[in-house]
Coordinates of C-alpha atoms and ligand atoms in Angstrom, one line a residue:
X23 CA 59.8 -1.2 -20.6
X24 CA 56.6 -3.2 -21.2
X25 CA 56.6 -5.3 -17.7
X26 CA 56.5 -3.5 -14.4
X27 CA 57.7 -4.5 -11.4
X28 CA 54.7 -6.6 -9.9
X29 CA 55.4 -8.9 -12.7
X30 CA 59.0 -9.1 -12.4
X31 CA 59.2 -10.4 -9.1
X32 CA 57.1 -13.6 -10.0
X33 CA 59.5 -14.6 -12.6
X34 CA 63.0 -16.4 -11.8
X35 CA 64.2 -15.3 -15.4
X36 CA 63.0 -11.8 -16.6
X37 CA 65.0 -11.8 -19.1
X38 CA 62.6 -14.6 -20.8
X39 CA 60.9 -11.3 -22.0
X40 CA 63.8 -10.1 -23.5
X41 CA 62.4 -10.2 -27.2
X42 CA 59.0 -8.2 -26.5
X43 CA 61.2 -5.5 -25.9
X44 CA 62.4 -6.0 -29.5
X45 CA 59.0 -6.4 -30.9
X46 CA 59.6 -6.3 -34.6
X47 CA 62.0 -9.7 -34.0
X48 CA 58.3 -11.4 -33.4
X49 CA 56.9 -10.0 -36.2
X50 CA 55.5 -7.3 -34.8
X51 CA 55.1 -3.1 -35.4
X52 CA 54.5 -0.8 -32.3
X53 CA 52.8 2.2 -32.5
X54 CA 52.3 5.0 -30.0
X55 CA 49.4 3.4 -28.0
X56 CA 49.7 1.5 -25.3
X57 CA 47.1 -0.4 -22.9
X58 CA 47.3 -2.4 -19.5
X59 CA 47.4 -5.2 -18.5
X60 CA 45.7 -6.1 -14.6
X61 CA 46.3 -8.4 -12.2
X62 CA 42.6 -9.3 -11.2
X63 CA 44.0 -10.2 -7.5
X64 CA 45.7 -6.9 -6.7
X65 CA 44.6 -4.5 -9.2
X66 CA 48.4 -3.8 -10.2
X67 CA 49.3 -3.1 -13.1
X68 CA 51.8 -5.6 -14.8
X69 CA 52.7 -4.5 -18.1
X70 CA 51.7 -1.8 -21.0
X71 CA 51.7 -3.1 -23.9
X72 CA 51.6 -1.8 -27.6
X73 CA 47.8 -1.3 -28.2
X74 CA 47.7 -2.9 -32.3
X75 CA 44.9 -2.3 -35.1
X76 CA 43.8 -3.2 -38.1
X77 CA 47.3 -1.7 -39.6
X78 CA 49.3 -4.2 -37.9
X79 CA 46.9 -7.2 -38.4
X80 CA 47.4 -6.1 -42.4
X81 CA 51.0 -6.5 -41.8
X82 CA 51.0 -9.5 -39.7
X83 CA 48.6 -10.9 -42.3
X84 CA 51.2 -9.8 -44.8
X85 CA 54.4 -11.5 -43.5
X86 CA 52.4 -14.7 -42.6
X87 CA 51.0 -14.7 -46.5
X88 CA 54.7 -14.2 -48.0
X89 CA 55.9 -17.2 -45.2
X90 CA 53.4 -19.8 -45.7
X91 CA 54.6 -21.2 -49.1
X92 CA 58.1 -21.7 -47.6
X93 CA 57.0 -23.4 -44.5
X94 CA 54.6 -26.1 -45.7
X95 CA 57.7 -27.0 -48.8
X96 CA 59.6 -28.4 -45.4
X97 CA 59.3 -31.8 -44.6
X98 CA 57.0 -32.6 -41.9
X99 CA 60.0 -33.9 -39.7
X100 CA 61.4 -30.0 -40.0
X101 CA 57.9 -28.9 -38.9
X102 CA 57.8 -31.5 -36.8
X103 CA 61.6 -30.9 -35.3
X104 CA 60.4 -27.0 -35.0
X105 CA 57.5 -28.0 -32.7
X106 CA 59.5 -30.1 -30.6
X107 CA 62.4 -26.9 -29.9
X108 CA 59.4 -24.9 -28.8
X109 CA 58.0 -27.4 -26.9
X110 CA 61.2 -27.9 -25.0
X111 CA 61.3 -24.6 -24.3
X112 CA 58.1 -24.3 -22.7
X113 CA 59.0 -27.2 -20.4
X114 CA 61.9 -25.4 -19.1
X115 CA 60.2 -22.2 -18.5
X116 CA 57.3 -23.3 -17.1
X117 CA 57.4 -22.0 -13.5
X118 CA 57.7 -18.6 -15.5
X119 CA 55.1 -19.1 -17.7
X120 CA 52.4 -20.4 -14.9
X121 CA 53.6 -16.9 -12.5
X122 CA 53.0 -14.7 -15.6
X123 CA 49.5 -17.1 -15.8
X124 CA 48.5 -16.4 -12.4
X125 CA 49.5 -13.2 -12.2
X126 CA 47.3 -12.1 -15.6
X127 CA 44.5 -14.1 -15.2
X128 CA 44.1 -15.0 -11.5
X129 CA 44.0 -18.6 -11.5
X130 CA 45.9 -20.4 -8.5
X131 CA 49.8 -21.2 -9.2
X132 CA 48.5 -25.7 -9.3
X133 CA 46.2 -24.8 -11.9
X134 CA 48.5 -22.5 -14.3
X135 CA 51.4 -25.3 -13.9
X136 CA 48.6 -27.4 -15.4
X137 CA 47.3 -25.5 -18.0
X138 CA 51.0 -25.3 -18.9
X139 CA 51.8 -28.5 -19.1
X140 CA 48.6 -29.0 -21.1
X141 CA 50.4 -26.5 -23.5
X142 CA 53.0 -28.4 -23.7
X143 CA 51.2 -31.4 -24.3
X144 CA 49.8 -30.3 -27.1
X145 CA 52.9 -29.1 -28.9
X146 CA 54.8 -32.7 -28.5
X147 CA 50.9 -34.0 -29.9
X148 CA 51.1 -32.5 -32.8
X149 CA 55.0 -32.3 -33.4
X150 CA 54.4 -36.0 -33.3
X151 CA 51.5 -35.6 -35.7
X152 CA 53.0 -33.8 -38.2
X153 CA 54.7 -36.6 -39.6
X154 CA 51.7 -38.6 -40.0
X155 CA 49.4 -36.4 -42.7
X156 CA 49.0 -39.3 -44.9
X157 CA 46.1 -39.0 -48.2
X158 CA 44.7 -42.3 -49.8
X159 CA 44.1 -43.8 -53.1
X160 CA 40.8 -44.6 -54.6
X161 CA 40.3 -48.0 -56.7
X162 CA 39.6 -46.5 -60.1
X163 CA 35.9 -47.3 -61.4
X164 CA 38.1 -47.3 -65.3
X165 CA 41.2 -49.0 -66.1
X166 CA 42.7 -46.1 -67.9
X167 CA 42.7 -43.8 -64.5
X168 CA 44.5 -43.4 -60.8
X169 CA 43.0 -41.8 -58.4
X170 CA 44.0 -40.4 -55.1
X171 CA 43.5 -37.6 -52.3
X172 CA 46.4 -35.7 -51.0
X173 CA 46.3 -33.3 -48.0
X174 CA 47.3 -29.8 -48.1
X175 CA 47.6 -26.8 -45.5
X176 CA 45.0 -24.1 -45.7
X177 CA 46.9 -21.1 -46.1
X178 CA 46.9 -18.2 -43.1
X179 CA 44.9 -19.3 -39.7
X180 CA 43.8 -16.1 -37.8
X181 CA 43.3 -17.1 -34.7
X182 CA 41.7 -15.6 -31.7
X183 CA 41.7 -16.6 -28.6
X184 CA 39.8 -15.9 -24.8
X185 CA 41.6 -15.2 -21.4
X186 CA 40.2 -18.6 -19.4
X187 CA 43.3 -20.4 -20.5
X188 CA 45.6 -18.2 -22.2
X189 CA 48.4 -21.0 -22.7
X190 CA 46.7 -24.2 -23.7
X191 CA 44.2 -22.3 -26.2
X192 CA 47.1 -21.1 -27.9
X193 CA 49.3 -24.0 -27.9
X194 CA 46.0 -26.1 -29.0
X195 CA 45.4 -24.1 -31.9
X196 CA 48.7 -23.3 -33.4
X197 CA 50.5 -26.5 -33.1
X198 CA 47.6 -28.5 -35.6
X199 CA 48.4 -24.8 -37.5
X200 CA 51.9 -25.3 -37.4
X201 CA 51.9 -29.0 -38.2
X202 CA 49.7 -28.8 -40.9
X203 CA 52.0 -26.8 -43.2
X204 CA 50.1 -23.4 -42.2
X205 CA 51.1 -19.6 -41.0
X206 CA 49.4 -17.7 -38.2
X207 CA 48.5 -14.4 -37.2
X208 CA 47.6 -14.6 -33.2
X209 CA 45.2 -12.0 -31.3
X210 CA 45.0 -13.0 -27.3
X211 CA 42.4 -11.6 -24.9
X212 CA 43.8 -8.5 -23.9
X213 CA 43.3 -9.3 -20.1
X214 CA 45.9 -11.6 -20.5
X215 CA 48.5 -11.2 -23.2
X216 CA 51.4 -11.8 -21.3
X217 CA 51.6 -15.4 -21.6
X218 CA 50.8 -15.6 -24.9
X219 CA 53.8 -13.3 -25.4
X220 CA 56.1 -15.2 -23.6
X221 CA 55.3 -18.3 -25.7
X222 CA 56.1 -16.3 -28.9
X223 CA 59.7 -15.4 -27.3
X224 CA 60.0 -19.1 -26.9
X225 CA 59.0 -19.6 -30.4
X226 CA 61.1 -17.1 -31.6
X227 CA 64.2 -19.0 -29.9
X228 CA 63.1 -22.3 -30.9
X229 CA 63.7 -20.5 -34.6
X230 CA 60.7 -20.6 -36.4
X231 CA 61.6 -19.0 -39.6
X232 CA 60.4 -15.4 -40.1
X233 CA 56.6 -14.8 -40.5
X234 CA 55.3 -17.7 -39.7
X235 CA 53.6 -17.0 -36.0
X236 CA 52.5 -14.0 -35.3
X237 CA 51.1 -11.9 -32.6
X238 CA 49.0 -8.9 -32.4
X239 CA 48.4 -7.2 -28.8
X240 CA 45.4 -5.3 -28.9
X241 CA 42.8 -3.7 -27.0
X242 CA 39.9 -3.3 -29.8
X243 CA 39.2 -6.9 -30.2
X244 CA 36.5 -5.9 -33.0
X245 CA 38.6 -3.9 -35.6
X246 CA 41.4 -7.1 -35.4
X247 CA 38.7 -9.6 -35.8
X248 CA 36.9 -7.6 -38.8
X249 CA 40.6 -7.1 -40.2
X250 CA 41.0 -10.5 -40.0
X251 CA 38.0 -12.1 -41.7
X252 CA 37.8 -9.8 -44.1
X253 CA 41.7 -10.2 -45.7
X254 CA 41.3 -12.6 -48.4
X255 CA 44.8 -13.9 -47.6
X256 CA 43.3 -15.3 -44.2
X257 CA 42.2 -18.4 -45.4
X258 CA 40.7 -19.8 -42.0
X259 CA 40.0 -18.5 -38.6
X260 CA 40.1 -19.5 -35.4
X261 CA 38.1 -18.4 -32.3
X262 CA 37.1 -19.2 -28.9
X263 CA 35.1 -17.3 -26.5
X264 CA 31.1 -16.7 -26.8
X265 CA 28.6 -17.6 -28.9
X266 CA 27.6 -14.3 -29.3
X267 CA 30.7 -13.1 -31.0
X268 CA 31.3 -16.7 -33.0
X269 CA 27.8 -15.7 -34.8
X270 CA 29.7 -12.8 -35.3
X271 CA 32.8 -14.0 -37.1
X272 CA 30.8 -16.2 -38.9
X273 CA 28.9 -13.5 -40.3
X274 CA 32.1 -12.0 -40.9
X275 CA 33.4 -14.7 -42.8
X276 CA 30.7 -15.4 -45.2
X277 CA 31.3 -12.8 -47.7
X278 CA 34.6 -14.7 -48.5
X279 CA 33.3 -18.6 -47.2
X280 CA 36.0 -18.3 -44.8
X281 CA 36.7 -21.6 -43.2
X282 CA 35.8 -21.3 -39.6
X283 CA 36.3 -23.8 -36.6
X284 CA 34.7 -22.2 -33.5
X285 CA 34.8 -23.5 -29.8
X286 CA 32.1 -21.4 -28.4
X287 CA 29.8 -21.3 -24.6
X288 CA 28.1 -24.5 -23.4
X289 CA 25.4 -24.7 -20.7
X290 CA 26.4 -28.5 -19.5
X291 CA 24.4 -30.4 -17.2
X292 CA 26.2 -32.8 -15.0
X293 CA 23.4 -35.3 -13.9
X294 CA 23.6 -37.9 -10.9
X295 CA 21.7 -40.4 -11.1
X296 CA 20.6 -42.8 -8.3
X297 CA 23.4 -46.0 -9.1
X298 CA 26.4 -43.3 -9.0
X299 CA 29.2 -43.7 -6.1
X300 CA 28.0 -40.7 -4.6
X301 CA 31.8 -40.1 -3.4
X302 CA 33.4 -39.9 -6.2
X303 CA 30.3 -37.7 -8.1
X304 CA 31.0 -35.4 -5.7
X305 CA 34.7 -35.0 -6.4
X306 CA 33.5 -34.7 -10.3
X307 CA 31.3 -31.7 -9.9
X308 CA 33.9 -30.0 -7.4
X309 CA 36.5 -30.7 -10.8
X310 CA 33.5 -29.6 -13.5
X311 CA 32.1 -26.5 -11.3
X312 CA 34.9 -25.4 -9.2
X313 CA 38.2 -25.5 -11.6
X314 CA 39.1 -22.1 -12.8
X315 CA 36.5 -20.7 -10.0
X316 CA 34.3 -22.1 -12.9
X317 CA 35.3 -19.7 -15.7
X318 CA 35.6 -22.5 -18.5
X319 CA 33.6 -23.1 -21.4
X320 CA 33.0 -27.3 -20.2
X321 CA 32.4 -26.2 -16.7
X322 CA 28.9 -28.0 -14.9
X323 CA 26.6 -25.2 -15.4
X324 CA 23.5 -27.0 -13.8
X325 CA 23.3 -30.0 -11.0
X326 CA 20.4 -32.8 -11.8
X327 CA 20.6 -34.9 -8.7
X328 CA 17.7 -37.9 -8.7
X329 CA 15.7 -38.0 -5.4
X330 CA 16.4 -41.1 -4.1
X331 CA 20.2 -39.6 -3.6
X332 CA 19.8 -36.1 -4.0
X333 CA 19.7 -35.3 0.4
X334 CA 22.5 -37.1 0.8
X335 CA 24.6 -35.8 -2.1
X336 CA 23.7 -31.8 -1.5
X337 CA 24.9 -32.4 2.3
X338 CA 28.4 -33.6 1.2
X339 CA 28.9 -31.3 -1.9
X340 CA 28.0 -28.5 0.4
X341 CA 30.3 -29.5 3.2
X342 CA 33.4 -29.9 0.2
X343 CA 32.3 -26.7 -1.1
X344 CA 32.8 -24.8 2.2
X345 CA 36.1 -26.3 2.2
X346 CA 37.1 -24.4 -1.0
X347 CA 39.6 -21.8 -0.4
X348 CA 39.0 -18.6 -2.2
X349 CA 42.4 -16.0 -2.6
X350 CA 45.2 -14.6 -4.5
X351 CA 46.7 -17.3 -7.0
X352 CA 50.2 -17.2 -5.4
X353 CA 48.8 -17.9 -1.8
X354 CA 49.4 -21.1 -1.0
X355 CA 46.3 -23.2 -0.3
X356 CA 44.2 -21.3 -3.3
X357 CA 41.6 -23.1 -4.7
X358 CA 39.8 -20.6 -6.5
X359 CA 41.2 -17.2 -7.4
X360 CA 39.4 -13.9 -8.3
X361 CA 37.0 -13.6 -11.5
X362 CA 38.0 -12.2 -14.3
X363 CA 35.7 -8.6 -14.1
X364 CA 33.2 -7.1 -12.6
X365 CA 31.0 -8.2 -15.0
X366 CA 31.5 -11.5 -13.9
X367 CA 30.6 -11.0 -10.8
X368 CA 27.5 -8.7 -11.4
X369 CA 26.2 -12.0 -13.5
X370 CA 26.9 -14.6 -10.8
X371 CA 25.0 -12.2 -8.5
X372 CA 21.6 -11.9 -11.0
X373 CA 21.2 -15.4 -11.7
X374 CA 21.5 -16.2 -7.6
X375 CA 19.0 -12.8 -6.9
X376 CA 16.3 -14.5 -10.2
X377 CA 17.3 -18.0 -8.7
X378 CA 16.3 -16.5 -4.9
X379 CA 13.1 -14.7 -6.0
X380 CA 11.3 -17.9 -7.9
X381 CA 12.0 -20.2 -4.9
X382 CA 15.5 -21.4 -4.7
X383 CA 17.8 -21.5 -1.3
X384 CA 21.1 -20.5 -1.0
X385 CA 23.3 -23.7 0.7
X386 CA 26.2 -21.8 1.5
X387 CA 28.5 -18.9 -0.4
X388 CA 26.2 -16.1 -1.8
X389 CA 28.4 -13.2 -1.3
X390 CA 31.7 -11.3 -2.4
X391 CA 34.5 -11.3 -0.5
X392 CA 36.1 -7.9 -1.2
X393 CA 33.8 -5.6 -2.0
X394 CA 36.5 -3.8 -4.2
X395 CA 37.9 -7.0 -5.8
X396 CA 36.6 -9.6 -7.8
X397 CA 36.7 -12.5 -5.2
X398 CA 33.6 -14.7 -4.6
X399 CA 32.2 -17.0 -2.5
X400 CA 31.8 -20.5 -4.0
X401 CA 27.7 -21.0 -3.8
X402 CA 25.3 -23.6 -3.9
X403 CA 21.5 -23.2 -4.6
X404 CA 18.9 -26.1 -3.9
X405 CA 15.4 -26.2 -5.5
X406 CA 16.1 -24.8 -9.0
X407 CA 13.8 -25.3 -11.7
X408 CA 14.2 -24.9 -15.6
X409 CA 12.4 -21.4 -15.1
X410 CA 15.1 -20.0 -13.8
X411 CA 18.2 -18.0 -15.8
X412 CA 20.4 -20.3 -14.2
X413 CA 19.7 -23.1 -15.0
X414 CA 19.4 -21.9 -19.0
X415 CA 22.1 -19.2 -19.3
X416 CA 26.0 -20.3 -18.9
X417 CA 27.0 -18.4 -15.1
X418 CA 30.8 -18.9 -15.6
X419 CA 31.7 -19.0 -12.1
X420 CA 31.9 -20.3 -8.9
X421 CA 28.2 -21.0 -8.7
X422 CA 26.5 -24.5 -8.5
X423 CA 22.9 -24.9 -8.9
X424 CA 20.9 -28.1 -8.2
X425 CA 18.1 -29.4 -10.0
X426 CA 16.1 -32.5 -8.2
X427 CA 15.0 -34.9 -10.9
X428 CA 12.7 -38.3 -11.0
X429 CA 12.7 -39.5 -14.1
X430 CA 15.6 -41.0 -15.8
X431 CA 14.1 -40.0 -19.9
X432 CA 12.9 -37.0 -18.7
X433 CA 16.6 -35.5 -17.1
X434 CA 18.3 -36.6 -20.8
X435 CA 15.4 -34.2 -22.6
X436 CA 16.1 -31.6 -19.4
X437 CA 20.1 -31.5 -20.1
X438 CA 19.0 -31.6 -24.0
X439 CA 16.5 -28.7 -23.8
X440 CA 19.2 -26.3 -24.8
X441 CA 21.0 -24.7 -28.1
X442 CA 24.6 -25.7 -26.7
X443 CA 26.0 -28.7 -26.8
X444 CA 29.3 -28.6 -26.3
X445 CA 29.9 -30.6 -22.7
X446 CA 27.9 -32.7 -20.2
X447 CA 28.8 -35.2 -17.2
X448 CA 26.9 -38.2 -15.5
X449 CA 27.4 -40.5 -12.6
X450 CA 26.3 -43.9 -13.4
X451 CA 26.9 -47.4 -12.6
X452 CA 24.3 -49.5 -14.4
X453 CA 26.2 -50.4 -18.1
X454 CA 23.3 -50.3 -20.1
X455 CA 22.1 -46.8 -18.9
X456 CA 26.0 -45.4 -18.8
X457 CA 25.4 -46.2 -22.7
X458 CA 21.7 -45.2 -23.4
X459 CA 22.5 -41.8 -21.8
X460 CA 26.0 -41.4 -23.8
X461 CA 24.4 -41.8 -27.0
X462 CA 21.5 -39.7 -26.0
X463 CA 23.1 -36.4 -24.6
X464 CA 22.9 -34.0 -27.8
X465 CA 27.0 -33.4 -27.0
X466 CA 30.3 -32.8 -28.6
X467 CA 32.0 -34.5 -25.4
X468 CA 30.6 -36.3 -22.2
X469 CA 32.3 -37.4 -19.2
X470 CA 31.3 -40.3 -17.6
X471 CA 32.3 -41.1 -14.2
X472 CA 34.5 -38.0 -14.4
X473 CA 34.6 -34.4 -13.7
X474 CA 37.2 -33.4 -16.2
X475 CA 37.9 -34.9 -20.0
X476 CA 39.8 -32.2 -21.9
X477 CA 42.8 -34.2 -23.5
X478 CA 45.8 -33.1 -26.0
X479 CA 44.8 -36.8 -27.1
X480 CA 41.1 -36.1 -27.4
X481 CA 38.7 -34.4 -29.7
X482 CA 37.3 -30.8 -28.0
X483 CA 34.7 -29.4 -29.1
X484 CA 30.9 -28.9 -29.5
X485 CA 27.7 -29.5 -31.8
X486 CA 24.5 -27.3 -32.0
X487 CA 25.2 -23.5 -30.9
X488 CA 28.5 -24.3 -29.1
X489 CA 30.9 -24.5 -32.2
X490 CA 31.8 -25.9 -35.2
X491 CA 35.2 -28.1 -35.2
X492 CA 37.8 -30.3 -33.2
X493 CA 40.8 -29.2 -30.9
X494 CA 43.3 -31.9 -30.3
X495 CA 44.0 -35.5 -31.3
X496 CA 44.4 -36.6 -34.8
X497 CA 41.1 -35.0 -35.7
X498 CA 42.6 -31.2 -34.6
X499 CA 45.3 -31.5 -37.6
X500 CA 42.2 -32.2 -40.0
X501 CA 41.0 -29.2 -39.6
X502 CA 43.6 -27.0 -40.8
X503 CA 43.8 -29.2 -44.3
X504 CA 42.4 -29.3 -47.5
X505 CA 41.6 -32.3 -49.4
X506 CA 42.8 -32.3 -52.8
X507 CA 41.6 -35.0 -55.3
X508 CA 43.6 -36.0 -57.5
X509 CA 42.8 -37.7 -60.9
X510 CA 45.0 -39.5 -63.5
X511 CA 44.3 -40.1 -67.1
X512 CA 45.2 -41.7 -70.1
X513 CA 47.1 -44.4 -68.1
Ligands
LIG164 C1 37.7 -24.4 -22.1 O1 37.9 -24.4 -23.3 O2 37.1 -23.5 -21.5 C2 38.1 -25.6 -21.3 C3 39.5 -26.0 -21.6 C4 39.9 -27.2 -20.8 O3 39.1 -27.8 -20.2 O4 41.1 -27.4 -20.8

């Protein structure tokens, strides 16, 4: 019986479960281990579930090897047809899937119907682009020759991915998978599984043929990962989460030149500058600090406000701030629920006690709610400066530090002045500095007049330390394709 009670009353059709408790129908092998997974809120315990190693990765690894061939000789409308089931699916069950999303991970009920439908938007994005992987010819330099590219899936994706948004992250890396004419071999987070498993019952009903998605619950995130780049018949993999263990994978993955796309931690600066409509910044950074009490890999890490505005802004971000309500995800009202861990809230606390002790002030939060749970205050800090671990390490959380700034060159090399570069924001009004600064910020993605940008439609992802690849749009599908050249002779 992998879900306990807790769980079960959330969902208006348990029986949406019904295939994890015939595991080997998703592809899976169970073993005598089991682990748990947590609600952050309550501390219950929602479901055990079969704790996987490196055997089962083999065999997951094995089945998707043996299934690829067969799924990319479909036509793209049969991928694409595929796609669309499961997306349907996931439309229909989404109050299910966004209470099992809340319940795992914390995040209020608004937020996981979001992230859902997100998920969902991805699958229709790609079931759409599947029929669109066109090649190209080349005008031949000789008479007596054709030339042309065609595209081709990869082969196996392993993909691994983090517990911030347990739906979309899977649904935006397996659909440009799926599309492309490749099999996969899933690990989630093991905080929160339970979506992830949900969505492979709907795939399994949506009747993806045998093998080709596959899921590994696990605890010991390591041994799957090493499994994973290590098997030669894992031709790509997948991963966000860290930096830290992205340098890992790639290292990993080198032996074999393992194609890698990796959406990894940012440190983005969302900058004000004196021509914004101080309003509607403020809305922005509540969107880029506050969403997912701030646990997301675009969220505004550090505030440069210019002078000439900066009294005025701090006094009505604060007063929003205090507005935020802080609680379990089901409670109505919820704007931010607990953090993840512990851990998570032992690192918010440093970098405000280092902010504190080199000369910042605390505005307003500062504090834990529970001292048992997880919950925290949302915070603000005035007078930061560069020196402190705030303003250079990612805090992910609830915690909004704000940098004064003068000059207008010198913020751009500020917000540079770091090896991510995955996301940054500014408020501007003046048209030729909204462009000057786009094309200045050393970013994969910047928001402009808006607090939040991530798009099925759009391409995610970073340069410098914060990855290597694209999530979504028509760029996503590329990277899950090989080129193939193809020359004709004797003509
Ligand atoms: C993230 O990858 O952390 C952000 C995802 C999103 O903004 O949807």
């Amino acid at each position: 019986m992998p879900l306990r009670p807790p769980m079960m009353r959330h969902l208006k059709s348990p029986d949406l479960f019904g295939p994890i408790d015939r595991l080997p129908a998703l592809g899976l092998s169970t073993g005598e281990r089991t682990f748990e997974v947590i609600n952050p809120s309550t501390g219950e315990v929602l479901a055990e579930l079969p704790d996987m190693g490196v055997e089962e990765t083999r065999a997951a690894t094995d089945k998707a090897y043996v299934a690829q061939p067969g799924w990319a000789a479909l036509t793209a409308r049969e991928r694409s047809d595929a796609l669309w089931r499961w997306h349907q699916l996931i439309i229909e069950h989404a109050d299910d899937l966004a209470a099992i999303l809340t319940a795992e991970m914390g995040k209020p009920l608004f937020e996981a119907k979001s992230e859902v439908s997100h998920a969902a938007a991805y699958l229709q994005w790609y079931a759409e682009e599947a029929n669109r992987i066109y090649g190209e010819t080349i005008p031949a330099p000789s008479r007596d020759r054709r030339m042309l590219v065609i595209k081709q899936p990869i082969g196996v994706v392993g993909t691994i991915t983090p517990w911030n948004f347990p739906a979309s992250m899977v649904a935006r890396k397996i659909s440009p998978a799926l599309a492309a004419g490749c099999t996969i071999v899933l690990k989630p987070a093991d905080q929160t599984p339970l979506v992830a498993g949900a969505m492979f019952a709907l795939a399994h009903q949506a009747g993806f043929p045998e093998g080709v998605v596959n899921l590994i619950y696990s605890s010991k995130a390591d041994a799957v990962g090493r499994e994973l780049c290590a098997n030669p018949k894992v031709r790509k993999i997948s991963f966000t989460g860290s930096t830290e263990v992205g340098r890992l994978l790639m290292r990993q993955c080198s032996d074999q030149i393992k194609k890698v796309s990796l959406e990894l931690g940012g440190n983005a600066p969302f900058i004000v500058f004196d021509d914004a409509d101080l309003d509607a910044a403020v809305d922005g950074a509540i969107q880029a600090k506050f969403r997912n009490a701030g646990q997301t890999c675009v969220s505004a890490n550090r505030l440069y406000v210019q002078s000439q505005v900066h009294d005025e802004f701090v006094q009505k971000f604060v007063e929003r701030v205090r507005q935020l309500s802080v609680g379990d995800g089901f409670a109505p009202g919820v704007d931010i629920g607990p953090l993840i861990d512990k851990d998570a809230v032992a690192k918010i606390e440093s970098h405000i006690a280092d902010a504190v002790a080199k000369g910042g002030t605390i505005r307003c939060g500062a504090e834990r709610i529970d001292k048992r749970g997880t919950f925290f205050e949302p915070t603000v800090l005035t007078g930061i400066s560069s020196v402190m671990a705030v303003a250079r390490e990612e805090t992910f959380g609830p915690l909004a530090p704000i940098i004064r700034f003068d000059d207008a060159d010198q913020v751009v090399r500020d917000a540079n002045d770091t090896i991510y570069g995955l996301a940054a924001y500014f408020y501007a009004s003046d048209l030729k500095r909204v462009w000057r600064v786009a094309e200045a910020l050393e970013y994969g993605m910047v928001g402009i007049n808006t607090g939040r940008m991530s798009s099925e439609a759009a391409p995610f992802g970073g340069i410098k330390q914060s990855g290597i690849g694209r999530e979504g749009s028509r760029h996503g599908l590329e990277d899950y394709l090989e080129m193939k050249y193809l020359c004709i002779g004797g003509i």
